[in-house]
Amino acid sequence: MTEAIMNGLPPHIAQVLCGHRSLDTTMGYKAIYPAETIEAHRAFIARRRAARPSEEYRTPTEEEWDAFLAHFEKRKVSIGTCGRAFSSPCVHEHACVRCSLLRPDPAQRGRLEEIRDNLVARIAEAEREGWLGEVEGLRVSLAGAEDKLAHMDRRASGGTAIDLGMPRIAPAQNYPGGGNGFADTITG
Ligand code: SF4
């Protein structure tokens, strides 16, 4: 079986030839040698390298390296850190309060509260003055500011712990193939 598969016989064909109901049964007869593992890994790396542009495997120039480091400097914004990937554009035109990529800085909580209060006041003013075209956008920003404040609170409290309970062993039963069924009875 091992030799047939290693010489190119597809495992699912070997399964049919052997009359096995499950491919798992067939593969249970297939030995995997260390050399085979190494060869398969090398072949995977070679395929992966062939699929990627060769310029990705060269040493970066000084300018490229500086641009890479500068990217991390430029990710610092007034209310936290922008988490966008290197070389990717800002998706929200620097409206960081609304952006899911912003990691808010707890030290800037006061600034964020000011922004939130200002948005509340601007929504009230827009509604009073009948500037209904602005209200919807301001509400989106307000929801973003409140979400960032809630994020800070969750981090400050160490997150919300979820009690998963303790596994327990079910009463002894007659399981096919023996055992006490422990693997099937881990409950929360
Ligand atoms: S809007 Fe989002 S992507 Fe743009 S700078 Fe702010 S956090 Fe980064």
CSV table of C-alpha atoms and ligand atoms in Angstrom, one decimal:
chain,number,residue,atom,x,y,z
A,1,MET,CA,0.0,0.0,0.0
A,2,THR,CA,2.7,2.5,1.0
A,3,GLU,CA,4.8,1.7,-2.1
A,4,ALA,CA,1.8,2.0,-4.4
A,5,ILE,CA,0.7,5.4,-3.0
A,6,MET,CA,4.3,6.6,-3.0
A,7,ASN,CA,4.6,5.7,-6.7
A,8,GLY,CA,1.6,7.8,-7.6
A,9,LEU,CA,-1.5,5.7,-7.0
A,10,PRO,CA,-4.1,8.2,-5.7
A,11,PRO,CA,-5.2,7.2,-2.2
A,12,HIS,CA,-8.9,7.2,-3.1
A,13,ILE,CA,-8.2,4.7,-5.9
A,14,ALA,CA,-6.2,2.5,-3.5
A,15,GLN,CA,-9.2,2.7,-1.2
A,16,VAL,CA,-11.5,1.2,-3.9
A,17,LEU,CA,-8.9,-1.5,-4.9
A,18,CYS,CA,-8.6,-2.6,-1.3
A,19,GLY,CA,-12.4,-2.5,-0.7
A,20,HIS,CA,-12.2,-0.2,2.2
A,21,ARG,CA,-15.3,1.8,3.1
A,22,SER,CA,-13.3,4.7,4.4
A,23,LEU,CA,-10.2,6.5,3.2
A,24,ASP,CA,-9.1,6.7,6.8
A,25,THR,CA,-8.8,2.9,6.8
A,26,THR,CA,-6.7,2.9,3.7
A,27,MET,CA,-4.4,5.6,5.0
A,28,GLY,CA,-4.1,3.6,8.2
A,29,TYR,CA,-2.1,1.1,6.2
A,30,LYS,CA,0.1,3.8,4.6
A,31,ALA,CA,3.4,4.3,6.4
A,32,ILE,CA,4.8,7.8,6.5
A,33,TYR,CA,8.6,7.8,6.6
A,34,PRO,CA,10.6,10.8,7.8
A,35,ALA,CA,12.3,11.2,4.4
A,36,GLU,CA,8.8,11.4,2.8
A,37,THR,CA,7.8,14.2,5.2
A,38,ILE,CA,11.0,16.2,4.4
A,39,GLU,CA,10.5,15.7,0.7
A,40,ALA,CA,6.9,16.8,0.8
A,41,HIS,CA,7.8,19.9,2.8
A,42,ARG,CA,10.6,20.8,0.4
A,43,ALA,CA,8.3,20.3,-2.6
A,44,PHE,CA,5.7,22.6,-0.8
A,45,ILE,CA,8.3,25.3,-0.3
A,46,ALA,CA,9.5,25.0,-4.0
A,47,ARG,CA,5.9,25.3,-5.2
A,48,ARG,CA,5.2,28.3,-3.0
A,49,ARG,CA,8.4,30.1,-4.1
A,50,ALA,CA,7.5,29.4,-7.8
A,51,ALA,CA,4.1,30.9,-7.2
A,52,ARG,CA,5.4,34.2,-5.7
A,53,PRO,CA,7.2,36.9,-7.6
A,54,SER,CA,11.0,36.4,-7.4
A,55,GLU,CA,11.6,40.0,-6.3
A,56,GLU,CA,10.0,39.1,-3.0
A,57,TYR,CA,13.1,37.0,-2.3
A,58,ARG,CA,15.7,39.8,-2.6
A,59,THR,CA,17.3,42.0,0.0
A,60,PRO,CA,15.3,45.3,0.3
A,61,THR,CA,17.0,48.5,-0.7
A,62,GLU,CA,17.8,51.2,2.0
A,63,GLU,CA,14.9,53.3,0.8
A,64,GLU,CA,12.5,50.3,1.0
A,65,TRP,CA,13.7,49.5,4.5
A,66,ASP,CA,13.3,53.1,5.6
A,67,ALA,CA,9.8,53.2,4.2
A,68,PHE,CA,9.0,50.0,6.1
A,69,LEU,CA,10.1,51.5,9.4
A,70,ALA,CA,8.4,54.8,8.6
A,71,HIS,CA,5.1,53.0,8.2
A,72,PHE,CA,5.1,52.1,11.9
A,73,GLU,CA,5.9,55.7,12.8
A,74,LYS,CA,3.0,56.9,10.7
A,75,ARG,CA,0.5,54.6,12.3
A,76,LYS,CA,0.5,56.7,15.5
A,77,VAL,CA,-2.7,58.8,15.5
A,78,SER,CA,-4.1,61.1,18.2
A,79,ILE,CA,-6.4,58.6,19.8
A,80,GLY,CA,-4.4,55.4,19.4
A,81,THR,CA,-2.6,53.3,16.8
A,82,CYS,CA,-3.7,52.5,13.3
A,83,GLY,CA,-3.5,48.8,12.6
A,84,ARG,CA,-3.5,48.9,8.8
A,85,ALA,CA,-1.1,46.7,6.9
A,86,PHE,CA,2.1,48.0,5.4
A,87,SER,CA,1.7,49.6,2.1
A,88,SER,CA,-2.1,49.6,2.3
A,89,PRO,CA,-4.1,52.8,2.1
A,90,CYS,CA,-6.3,54.4,4.8
A,91,VAL,CA,-9.8,53.0,4.1
A,92,HIS,CA,-11.7,55.6,6.0
A,93,GLU,CA,-10.0,58.8,4.9
A,94,HIS,CA,-8.5,59.2,8.4
A,95,ALA,CA,-11.9,59.2,10.1
A,96,CYS,CA,-10.2,57.1,12.8
A,97,VAL,CA,-13.1,57.3,15.3
A,98,ARG,CA,-15.2,55.2,12.9
A,99,CYS,CA,-12.5,52.8,11.8
A,100,SER,CA,-12.3,49.2,13.0
A,101,LEU,CA,-8.5,49.3,12.4
A,102,LEU,CA,-7.9,51.8,15.2
A,103,ARG,CA,-6.5,50.4,18.4
A,104,PRO,CA,-7.5,53.1,20.9
A,105,ASP,CA,-4.9,54.3,23.4
A,106,PRO,CA,-6.3,54.2,27.0
A,107,ALA,CA,-4.1,57.3,27.8
A,108,GLN,CA,-6.3,59.2,25.3
A,109,ARG,CA,-9.6,58.4,26.9
A,110,GLY,CA,-10.2,62.1,27.9
A,111,ARG,CA,-9.7,63.2,24.3
A,112,LEU,CA,-12.1,60.5,23.0
A,113,GLU,CA,-14.7,61.5,25.6
A,114,GLU,CA,-14.4,65.1,24.4
A,115,ILE,CA,-15.0,63.9,20.8
A,116,ARG,CA,-18.0,61.9,21.9
A,117,ASP,CA,-19.5,64.8,23.8
A,118,ASN,CA,-18.9,67.1,20.9
A,119,LEU,CA,-20.6,64.7,18.5
A,120,VAL,CA,-23.7,64.5,20.8
A,121,ALA,CA,-23.9,68.3,20.8
A,122,ARG,CA,-23.5,68.5,17.0
A,123,ILE,CA,-26.2,66.0,16.5
A,124,ALA,CA,-28.6,68.0,18.8
A,125,GLU,CA,-27.7,71.2,16.9
A,126,ALA,CA,-28.1,69.5,13.5
A,127,GLU,CA,-31.5,68.2,14.5
A,128,ARG,CA,-32.5,71.6,15.9
A,129,GLU,CA,-31.4,73.5,12.8
A,130,GLY,CA,-32.9,70.9,10.4
A,131,TRP,CA,-29.5,69.9,8.9
A,132,LEU,CA,-30.8,66.3,8.5
A,133,GLY,CA,-28.1,65.5,5.9
A,134,GLU,CA,-25.5,65.7,8.6
A,135,VAL,CA,-27.3,63.8,11.3
A,136,GLU,CA,-26.8,60.3,9.9
A,137,GLY,CA,-23.0,60.7,9.4
A,138,LEU,CA,-22.6,62.2,12.9
A,139,ARG,CA,-24.5,59.3,14.4
A,140,VAL,CA,-22.1,56.8,12.7
A,141,SER,CA,-19.2,58.7,14.2
A,142,LEU,CA,-20.9,58.7,17.6
A,143,ALA,CA,-21.4,55.0,17.5
A,144,GLY,CA,-17.7,54.6,16.6
A,145,ALA,CA,-16.6,56.8,19.5
A,146,GLU,CA,-18.8,54.9,22.0
A,147,ASP,CA,-17.5,51.6,20.6
A,148,LYS,CA,-13.9,52.7,21.2
A,149,LEU,CA,-14.7,53.8,24.7
A,150,ALA,CA,-16.3,50.4,25.4
A,151,HIS,CA,-13.2,48.8,24.0
A,152,MET,CA,-11.0,50.7,26.4
A,153,ASP,CA,-13.3,49.7,29.3
A,154,ARG,CA,-13.1,46.0,28.3
A,155,ARG,CA,-9.3,46.2,28.1
A,156,ALA,CA,-9.1,48.0,31.5
A,157,SER,CA,-11.1,45.3,33.2
A,158,GLY,CA,-9.0,42.6,31.6
A,159,GLY,CA,-11.8,41.4,29.3
A,160,THR,CA,-14.9,39.5,30.0
A,161,ALA,CA,-14.2,36.1,31.6
A,162,ILE,CA,-16.4,33.3,30.3
A,163,ASP,CA,-16.9,30.4,32.7
A,164,LEU,CA,-16.6,27.2,30.6
A,165,GLY,CA,-17.1,24.9,33.6
A,166,MET,CA,-15.2,21.8,34.4
A,167,PRO,CA,-15.2,18.6,32.3
A,168,ARG,CA,-16.9,15.7,34.1
A,169,ILE,CA,-16.8,12.0,33.6
A,170,ALA,CA,-20.1,10.4,32.6
A,171,PRO,CA,-21.3,7.4,34.6
A,172,ALA,CA,-19.8,4.1,33.3
A,173,GLN,CA,-21.6,2.7,30.2
A,174,ASN,CA,-20.9,0.0,27.7
A,175,TYR,CA,-19.2,1.9,24.9
A,176,PRO,CA,-18.4,0.0,21.7
A,177,GLY,CA,-14.7,-0.7,21.6
A,178,GLY,CA,-14.4,-0.3,25.4
A,179,GLY,CA,-13.4,2.9,27.3
A,180,ASN,CA,-15.7,5.0,29.5
A,181,GLY,CA,-16.8,7.5,26.9
A,182,PHE,CA,-14.8,10.3,28.5
A,183,ALA,CA,-13.9,11.8,25.1
A,184,ASP,CA,-17.6,12.1,24.2
A,185,THR,CA,-18.8,13.6,27.5
A,186,ILE,CA,-16.8,16.7,28.1
A,187,THR,CA,-19.5,19.2,29.0
A,188,GLY,CA,-19.5,22.8,29.9
B,1,SF4,S1,-9.1,55.8,9.5
B,1,SF4,FE1,-8.5,53.7,10.1
B,1,SF4,S2,-7.0,53.1,8.5
B,1,SF4,FE2,-7.2,55.4,8.4
B,1,SF4,S3,-5.6,56.2,9.7
B,1,SF4,FE3,-7.4,56.0,11.0
B,1,SF4,S4,-7.3,53.9,11.9
B,1,SF4,FE4,-5.9,54.0,10.2
